[in-house]
């Protein structure tokens, strides 16, 4: 057992966990933040994407202990009183169907837009589709997800 401490959605948290505890399990089971989903346990689907120190990470492939001292943001932490522009864009464009992949898609989309803007690159449809290769949606065919990310990119 190890004590793991980090900041999650702006709040300092600490818990004793088994050394093999995955970050996604720590978030869901210890913190009860269930917006981060577990879809495959093999880092293929992207439903577990969160931000660690400002970068998108598949939390099913990271140990909780590796996030010691980190700033972690989950889907529950992206809205600041009002919906985040990415959340609003997903709503506006119906970028979801069943909603299971949506938290991971939103977190990936935010990271994508932030990286492209920081690098001064244009985020076009082809780039969005390429960036989403690590996220699986079994419902929408991605068209409305791509539209959502493009809208949010113009608003962020």
XYZ file of C-alpha atoms in Angstrom:
156
model
C 0.000 0.000 0.000
C 1.083 3.520 -0.758
C -0.328 6.915 0.021
C -1.130 8.802 -3.161
C -1.736 12.561 -3.120
C -2.743 14.764 -6.043
C -5.063 17.602 -6.945
C -8.211 16.473 -8.741
C -10.475 19.117 -10.252
C -8.853 21.747 -8.061
C -9.230 19.802 -4.806
C -6.358 18.181 -2.913
C -6.988 14.459 -2.416
C -5.038 11.684 -0.759
C -5.665 7.991 -0.163
C -3.923 4.752 0.645
C -4.092 2.496 -2.397
C -2.539 -0.745 -3.550
C 0.532 -0.098 -5.662
C -1.137 -1.704 -8.694
C -4.193 0.603 -8.589
C -4.878 2.192 -11.957
C -5.597 5.905 -12.044
C -9.032 5.279 -13.588
C -9.925 3.000 -10.668
C -8.648 5.537 -8.148
C -10.800 8.239 -9.760
C -13.926 6.101 -10.020
C -13.749 3.985 -6.857
C -11.903 6.139 -4.346
C -13.090 9.584 -5.452
C -16.490 8.476 -6.812
C -16.019 10.561 -9.972
C -17.773 8.227 -12.381
C -17.760 10.429 -15.482
C -14.457 8.850 -16.462
C -15.477 5.537 -18.003
C -13.759 2.171 -18.348
C -14.346 0.689 -21.758
C -11.584 -1.726 -22.668
C -8.838 -1.807 -19.997
C -6.269 -1.941 -22.808
C -5.992 1.773 -23.690
C -7.653 1.222 -27.067
C -11.020 2.995 -26.698
C -10.328 6.357 -25.055
C -13.355 6.419 -22.745
C -11.034 6.940 -19.775
C -9.223 10.052 -21.078
C -8.482 12.674 -18.436
C -5.914 15.462 -18.183
C -2.797 15.045 -16.067
C -0.793 18.246 -15.712
C -2.707 19.655 -18.680
C -2.182 16.759 -21.086
C -4.626 14.077 -22.218
C -3.878 10.675 -20.696
C -5.675 7.356 -20.919
C -6.153 6.752 -17.213
C -6.523 2.984 -17.637
C -2.867 2.820 -18.650
C -1.451 4.863 -15.759
C -0.960 3.834 -12.162
C -2.439 6.122 -9.530
C 1.003 6.306 -7.905
C 2.394 7.799 -11.136
C 0.069 10.769 -10.645
C 1.620 11.609 -7.270
C 1.625 15.401 -6.925
C -0.065 15.924 -10.295
C -2.904 18.227 -11.311
C -5.664 15.952 -12.596
C -8.787 17.118 -14.396
C -11.704 14.810 -15.108
C -14.848 15.524 -17.101
C -16.456 16.704 -13.858
C -13.833 19.444 -13.575
C -13.923 21.051 -17.026
C -17.031 23.183 -16.514
C -16.544 26.308 -14.456
C -20.076 27.281 -13.488
C -21.260 27.054 -17.115
C -20.551 24.342 -19.649
C -17.076 24.315 -21.160
C -17.178 25.380 -24.846
C -16.391 21.768 -25.836
C -19.303 20.450 -23.778
C -21.606 23.081 -25.247
C -20.459 22.225 -28.790
C -21.164 18.521 -28.233
C -24.648 19.506 -27.077
C -25.208 21.937 -29.975
C -24.104 19.433 -32.627
C -25.500 16.278 -31.016
C -21.968 14.901 -30.808
C -23.170 11.989 -28.730
C -25.611 9.152 -28.902
C -25.449 6.767 -25.970
C -22.935 9.048 -24.218
C -20.517 6.343 -23.097
C -17.566 7.657 -25.129
C -18.505 11.327 -24.694
C -16.395 12.197 -21.619
C -13.270 10.786 -23.266
C -14.086 12.488 -26.568
C -14.575 15.840 -24.810
C -11.343 15.514 -22.847
C -9.454 14.496 -26.011
C -11.064 17.367 -27.910
C -10.033 19.946 -25.311
C -6.456 18.665 -25.353
C -6.421 18.638 -29.155
C -7.639 22.226 -29.468
C -5.234 23.464 -26.780
C -2.240 21.783 -28.447
C -3.055 22.993 -31.948
C -3.685 26.561 -30.785
C -0.456 26.599 -28.730
C 1.482 25.420 -31.779
C -0.291 27.856 -34.131
C -1.562 25.005 -36.289
C -4.935 24.808 -38.020
C -7.310 22.181 -36.721
C -9.241 21.067 -39.798
C -11.547 18.093 -40.270
C -8.739 15.778 -41.392
C -6.633 16.676 -38.343
C -9.576 16.146 -35.984
C -10.330 12.741 -37.494
C -6.652 11.754 -37.267
C -6.427 12.892 -33.625
C -9.537 10.874 -32.723
C -8.002 7.577 -33.859
C -7.425 6.663 -30.197
C -11.092 7.166 -29.283
C -13.821 4.728 -30.262
C -17.498 5.608 -30.684
C -19.812 2.814 -31.659
C -22.891 4.997 -32.243
C -22.449 8.236 -34.183
C -19.982 7.530 -36.971
C -17.925 10.505 -35.713
C -19.464 13.105 -38.057
C -21.161 15.093 -35.278
C -18.201 14.586 -32.947
C -15.915 16.161 -35.557
C -18.395 19.046 -36.015
C -18.495 19.521 -32.244
C -14.711 19.731 -31.888
C -14.487 22.114 -34.859
C -17.105 24.411 -33.301
C -15.396 24.353 -29.915
C -12.032 25.108 -31.561
C -13.481 28.353 -32.909
C -14.825 29.278 -29.452
C -11.916 28.299 -27.202
